[in-house]
mmCIF file of N, CA, C and O in Angstrom:
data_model
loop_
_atom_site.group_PDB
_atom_site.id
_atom_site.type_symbol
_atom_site.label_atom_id
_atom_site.label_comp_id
_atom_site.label_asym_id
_atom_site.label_seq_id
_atom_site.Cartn_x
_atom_site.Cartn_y
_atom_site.Cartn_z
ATOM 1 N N UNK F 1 110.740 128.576 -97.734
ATOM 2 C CA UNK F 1 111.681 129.171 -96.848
ATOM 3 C C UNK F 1 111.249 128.945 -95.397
ATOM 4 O O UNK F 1 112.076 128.750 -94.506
ATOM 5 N N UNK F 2 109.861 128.980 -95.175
ATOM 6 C CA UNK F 2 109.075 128.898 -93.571
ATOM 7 C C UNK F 2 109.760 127.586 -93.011
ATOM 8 O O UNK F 2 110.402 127.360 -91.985
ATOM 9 N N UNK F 3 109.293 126.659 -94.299
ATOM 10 C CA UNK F 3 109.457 125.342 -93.910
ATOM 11 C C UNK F 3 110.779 124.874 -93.376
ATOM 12 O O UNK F 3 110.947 124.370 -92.266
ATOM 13 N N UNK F 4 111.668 125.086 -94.254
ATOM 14 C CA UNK F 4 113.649 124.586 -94.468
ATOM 15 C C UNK F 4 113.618 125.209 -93.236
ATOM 16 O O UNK F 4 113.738 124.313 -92.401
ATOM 17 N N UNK F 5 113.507 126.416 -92.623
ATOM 18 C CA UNK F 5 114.009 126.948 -91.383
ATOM 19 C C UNK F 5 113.280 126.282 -90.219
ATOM 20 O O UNK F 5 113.516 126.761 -89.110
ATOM 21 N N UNK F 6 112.364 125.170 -90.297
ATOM 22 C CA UNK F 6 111.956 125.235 -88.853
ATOM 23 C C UNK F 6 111.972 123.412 -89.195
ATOM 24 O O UNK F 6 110.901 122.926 -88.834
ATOM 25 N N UNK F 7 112.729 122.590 -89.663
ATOM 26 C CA UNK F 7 113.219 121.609 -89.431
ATOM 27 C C UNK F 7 114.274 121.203 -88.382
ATOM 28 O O UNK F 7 115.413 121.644 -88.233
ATOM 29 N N UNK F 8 113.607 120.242 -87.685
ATOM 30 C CA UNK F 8 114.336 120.051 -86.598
ATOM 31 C C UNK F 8 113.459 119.228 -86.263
ATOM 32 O O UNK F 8 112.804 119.262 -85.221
ATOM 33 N N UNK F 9 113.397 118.500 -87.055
ATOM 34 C CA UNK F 9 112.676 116.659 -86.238
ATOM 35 C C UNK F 9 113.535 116.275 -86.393
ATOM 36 O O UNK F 9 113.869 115.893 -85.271
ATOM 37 N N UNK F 10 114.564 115.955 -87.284
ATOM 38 C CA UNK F 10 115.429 115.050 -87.937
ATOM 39 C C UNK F 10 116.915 116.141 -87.437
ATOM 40 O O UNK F 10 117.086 117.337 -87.203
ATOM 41 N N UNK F 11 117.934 114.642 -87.466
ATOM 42 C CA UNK F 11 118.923 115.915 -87.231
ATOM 43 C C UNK F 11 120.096 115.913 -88.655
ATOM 44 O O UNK F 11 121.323 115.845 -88.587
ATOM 45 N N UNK F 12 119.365 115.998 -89.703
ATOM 46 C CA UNK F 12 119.547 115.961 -90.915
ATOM 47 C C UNK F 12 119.880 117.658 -91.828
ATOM 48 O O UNK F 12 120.207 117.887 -92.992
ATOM 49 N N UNK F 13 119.659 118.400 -90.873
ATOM 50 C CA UNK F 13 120.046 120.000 -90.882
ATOM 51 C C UNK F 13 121.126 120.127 -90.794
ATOM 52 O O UNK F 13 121.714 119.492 -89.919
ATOM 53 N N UNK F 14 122.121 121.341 -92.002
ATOM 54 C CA UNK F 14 123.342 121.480 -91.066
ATOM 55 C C UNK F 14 123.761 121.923 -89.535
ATOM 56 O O UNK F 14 124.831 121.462 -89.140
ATOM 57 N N UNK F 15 123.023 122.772 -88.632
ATOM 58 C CA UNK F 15 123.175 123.062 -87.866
ATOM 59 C C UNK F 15 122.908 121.860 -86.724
ATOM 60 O O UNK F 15 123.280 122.193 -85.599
ATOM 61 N N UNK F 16 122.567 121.076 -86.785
ATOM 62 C CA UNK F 16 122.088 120.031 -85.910
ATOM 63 C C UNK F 16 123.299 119.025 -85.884
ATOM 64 O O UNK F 16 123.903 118.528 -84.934
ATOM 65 N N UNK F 17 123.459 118.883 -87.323
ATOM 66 C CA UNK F 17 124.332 117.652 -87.619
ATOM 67 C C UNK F 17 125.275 117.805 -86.892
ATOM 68 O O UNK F 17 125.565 116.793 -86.255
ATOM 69 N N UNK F 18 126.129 119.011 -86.648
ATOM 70 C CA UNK F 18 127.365 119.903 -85.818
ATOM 71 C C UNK F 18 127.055 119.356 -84.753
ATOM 72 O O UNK F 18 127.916 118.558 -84.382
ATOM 73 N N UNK F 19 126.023 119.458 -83.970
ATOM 74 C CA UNK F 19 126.351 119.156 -82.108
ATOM 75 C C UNK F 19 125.672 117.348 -82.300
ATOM 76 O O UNK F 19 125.423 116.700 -81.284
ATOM 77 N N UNK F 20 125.478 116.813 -83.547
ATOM 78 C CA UNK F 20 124.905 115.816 -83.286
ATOM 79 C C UNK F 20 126.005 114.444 -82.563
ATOM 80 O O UNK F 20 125.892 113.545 -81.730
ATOM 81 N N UNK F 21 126.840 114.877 -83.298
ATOM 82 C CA UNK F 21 128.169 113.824 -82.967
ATOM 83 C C UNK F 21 129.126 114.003 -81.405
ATOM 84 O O UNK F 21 129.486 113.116 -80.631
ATOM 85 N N UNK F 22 129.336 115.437 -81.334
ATOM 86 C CA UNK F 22 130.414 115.852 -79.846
ATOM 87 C C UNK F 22 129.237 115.937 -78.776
ATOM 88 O O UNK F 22 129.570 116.027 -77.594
ATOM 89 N N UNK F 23 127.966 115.915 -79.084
ATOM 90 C CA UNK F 23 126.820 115.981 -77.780
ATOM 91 C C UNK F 23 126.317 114.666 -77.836
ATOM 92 O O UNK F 23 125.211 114.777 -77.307
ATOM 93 N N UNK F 24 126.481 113.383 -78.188
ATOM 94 C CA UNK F 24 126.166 112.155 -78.058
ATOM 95 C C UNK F 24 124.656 112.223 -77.855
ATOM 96 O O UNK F 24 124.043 111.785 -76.881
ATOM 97 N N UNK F 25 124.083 112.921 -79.064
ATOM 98 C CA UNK F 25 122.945 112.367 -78.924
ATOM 99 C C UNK F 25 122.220 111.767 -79.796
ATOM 100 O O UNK F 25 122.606 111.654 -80.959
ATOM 101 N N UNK F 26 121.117 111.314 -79.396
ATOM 102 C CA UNK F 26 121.222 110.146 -80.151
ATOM 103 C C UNK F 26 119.585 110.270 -81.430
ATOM 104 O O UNK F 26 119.043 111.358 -81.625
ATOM 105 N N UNK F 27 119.179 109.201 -81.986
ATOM 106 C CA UNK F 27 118.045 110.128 -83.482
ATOM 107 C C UNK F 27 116.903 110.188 -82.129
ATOM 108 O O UNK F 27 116.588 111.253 -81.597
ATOM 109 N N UNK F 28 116.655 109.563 -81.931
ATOM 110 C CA UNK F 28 115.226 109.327 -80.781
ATOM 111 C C UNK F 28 115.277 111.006 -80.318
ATOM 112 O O UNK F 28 114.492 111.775 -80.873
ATOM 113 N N UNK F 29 116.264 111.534 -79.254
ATOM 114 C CA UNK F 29 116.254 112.758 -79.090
ATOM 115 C C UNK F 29 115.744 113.713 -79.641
ATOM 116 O O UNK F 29 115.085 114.641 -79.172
ATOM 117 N N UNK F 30 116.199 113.376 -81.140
ATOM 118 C CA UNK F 30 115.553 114.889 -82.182
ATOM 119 C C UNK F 30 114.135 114.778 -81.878
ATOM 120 O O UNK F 30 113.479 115.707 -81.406
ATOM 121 N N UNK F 31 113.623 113.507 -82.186
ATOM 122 C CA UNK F 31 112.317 113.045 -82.321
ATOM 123 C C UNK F 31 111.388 113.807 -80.728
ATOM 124 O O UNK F 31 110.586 114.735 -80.617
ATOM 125 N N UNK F 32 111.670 113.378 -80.279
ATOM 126 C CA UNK F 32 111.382 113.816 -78.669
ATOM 127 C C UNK F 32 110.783 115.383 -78.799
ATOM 128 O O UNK F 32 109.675 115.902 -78.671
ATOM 129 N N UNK F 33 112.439 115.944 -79.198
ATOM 130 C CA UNK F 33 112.165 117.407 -78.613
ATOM 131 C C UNK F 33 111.940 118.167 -79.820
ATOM 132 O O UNK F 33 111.391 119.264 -79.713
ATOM 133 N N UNK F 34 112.369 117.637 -81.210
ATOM 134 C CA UNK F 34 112.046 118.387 -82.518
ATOM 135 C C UNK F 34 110.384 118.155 -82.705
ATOM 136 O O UNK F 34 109.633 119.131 -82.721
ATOM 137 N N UNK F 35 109.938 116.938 -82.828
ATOM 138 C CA UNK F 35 108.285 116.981 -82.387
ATOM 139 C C UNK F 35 107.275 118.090 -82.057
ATOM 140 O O UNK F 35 106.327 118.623 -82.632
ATOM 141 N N UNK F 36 107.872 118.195 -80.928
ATOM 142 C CA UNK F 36 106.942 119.485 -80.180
ATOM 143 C C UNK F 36 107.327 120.527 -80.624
ATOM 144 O O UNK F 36 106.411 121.349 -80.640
ATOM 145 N N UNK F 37 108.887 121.162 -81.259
ATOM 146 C CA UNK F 37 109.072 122.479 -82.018
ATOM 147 C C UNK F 37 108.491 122.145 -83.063
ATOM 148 O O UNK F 37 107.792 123.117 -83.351
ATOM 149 N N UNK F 38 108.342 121.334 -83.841
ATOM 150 C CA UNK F 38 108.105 121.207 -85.550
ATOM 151 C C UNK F 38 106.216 121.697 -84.930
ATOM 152 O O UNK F 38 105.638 122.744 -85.222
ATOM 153 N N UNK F 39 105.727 120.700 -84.166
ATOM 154 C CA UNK F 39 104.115 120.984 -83.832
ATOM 155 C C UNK F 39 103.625 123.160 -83.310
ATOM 156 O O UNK F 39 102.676 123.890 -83.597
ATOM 157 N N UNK F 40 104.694 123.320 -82.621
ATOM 158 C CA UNK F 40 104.547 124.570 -82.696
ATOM 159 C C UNK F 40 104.555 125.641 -83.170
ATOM 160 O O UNK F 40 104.003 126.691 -82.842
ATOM 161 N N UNK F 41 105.526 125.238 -84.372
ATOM 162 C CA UNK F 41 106.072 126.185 -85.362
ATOM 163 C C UNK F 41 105.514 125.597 -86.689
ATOM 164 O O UNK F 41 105.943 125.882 -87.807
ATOM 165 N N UNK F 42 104.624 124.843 -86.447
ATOM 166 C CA UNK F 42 103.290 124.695 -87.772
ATOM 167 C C UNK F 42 102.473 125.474 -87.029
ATOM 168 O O UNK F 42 102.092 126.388 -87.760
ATOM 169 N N UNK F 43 101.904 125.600 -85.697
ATOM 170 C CA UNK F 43 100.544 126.474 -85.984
ATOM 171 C C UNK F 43 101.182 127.948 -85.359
ATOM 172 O O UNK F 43 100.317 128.772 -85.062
ATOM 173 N N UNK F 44 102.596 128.355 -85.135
ATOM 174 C CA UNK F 44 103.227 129.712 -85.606
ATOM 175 C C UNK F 44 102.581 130.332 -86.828
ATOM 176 O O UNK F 44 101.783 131.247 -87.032
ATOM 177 N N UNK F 45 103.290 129.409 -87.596
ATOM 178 C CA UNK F 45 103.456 129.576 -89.512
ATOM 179 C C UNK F 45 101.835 129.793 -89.972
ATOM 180 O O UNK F 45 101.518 130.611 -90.836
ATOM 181 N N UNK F 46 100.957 129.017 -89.332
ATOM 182 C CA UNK F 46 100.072 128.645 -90.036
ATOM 183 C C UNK F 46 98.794 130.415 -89.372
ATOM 184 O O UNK F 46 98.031 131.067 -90.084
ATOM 185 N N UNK F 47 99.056 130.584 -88.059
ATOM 186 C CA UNK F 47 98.806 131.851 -87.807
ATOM 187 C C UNK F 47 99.073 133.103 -88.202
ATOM 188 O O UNK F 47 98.260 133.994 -87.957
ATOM 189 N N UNK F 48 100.310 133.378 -88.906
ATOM 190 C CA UNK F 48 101.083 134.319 -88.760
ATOM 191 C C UNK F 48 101.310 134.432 -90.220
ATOM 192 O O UNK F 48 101.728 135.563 -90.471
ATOM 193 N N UNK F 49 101.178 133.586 -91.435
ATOM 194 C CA UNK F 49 101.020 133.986 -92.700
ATOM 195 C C UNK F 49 100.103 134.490 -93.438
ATOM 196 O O UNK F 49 100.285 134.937 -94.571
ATOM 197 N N UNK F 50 98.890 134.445 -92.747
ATOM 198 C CA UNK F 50 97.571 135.029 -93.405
ATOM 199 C C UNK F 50 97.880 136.406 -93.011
ATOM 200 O O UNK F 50 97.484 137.278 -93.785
ATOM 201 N N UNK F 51 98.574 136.810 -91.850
ATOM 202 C CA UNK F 51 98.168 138.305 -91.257
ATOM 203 C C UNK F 51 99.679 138.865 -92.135
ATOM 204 O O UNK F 51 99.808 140.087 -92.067
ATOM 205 N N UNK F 52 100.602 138.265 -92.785
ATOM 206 C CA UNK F 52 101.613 138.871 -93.586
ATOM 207 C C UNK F 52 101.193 139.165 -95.222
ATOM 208 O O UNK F 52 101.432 140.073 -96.018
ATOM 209 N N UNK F 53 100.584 138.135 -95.259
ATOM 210 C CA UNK F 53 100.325 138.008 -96.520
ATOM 211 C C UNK F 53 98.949 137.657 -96.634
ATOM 212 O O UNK F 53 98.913 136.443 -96.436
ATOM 213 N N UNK F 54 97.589 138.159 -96.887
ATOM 214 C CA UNK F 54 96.242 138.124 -96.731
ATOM 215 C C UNK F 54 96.467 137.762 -98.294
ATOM 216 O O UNK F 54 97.453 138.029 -98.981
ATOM 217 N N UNK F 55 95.299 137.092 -98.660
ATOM 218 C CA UNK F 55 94.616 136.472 -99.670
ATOM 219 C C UNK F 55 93.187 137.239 -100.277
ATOM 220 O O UNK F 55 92.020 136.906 -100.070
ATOM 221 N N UNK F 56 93.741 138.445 -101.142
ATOM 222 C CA UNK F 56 92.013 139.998 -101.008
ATOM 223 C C UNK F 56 91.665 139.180 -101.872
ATOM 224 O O UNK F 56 90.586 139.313 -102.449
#
């Protein structure tokens, strides 16, 4: 579930696909700016699941 929600390298999501066509943009773009969200929202995820869910 972490994962499916924080895709956005690709604009292969439904929500992306929507502005992908009437906002002319183009795959390189996703790449650009999904990159640095996908890189941030791995070490989000990767912080923030041990303190939800600890491993006793």
């Amino acid at each position: 579930m972490l994962s499916a929600s924080a895709s956005v390298l690709t604009p292969f999501e439904p929500s992306c696909i929507l502005v992908y066509g009437p906002g002319k943009y183009r795959f390189y773009d996703f790449i650009k700016v999904g990159g640095g969200l996908t890189v941030a929202m791995l070490l989000v995820v990767l912080a923030m699941v041990p303190m939800f869910w600890p491993l006793k």
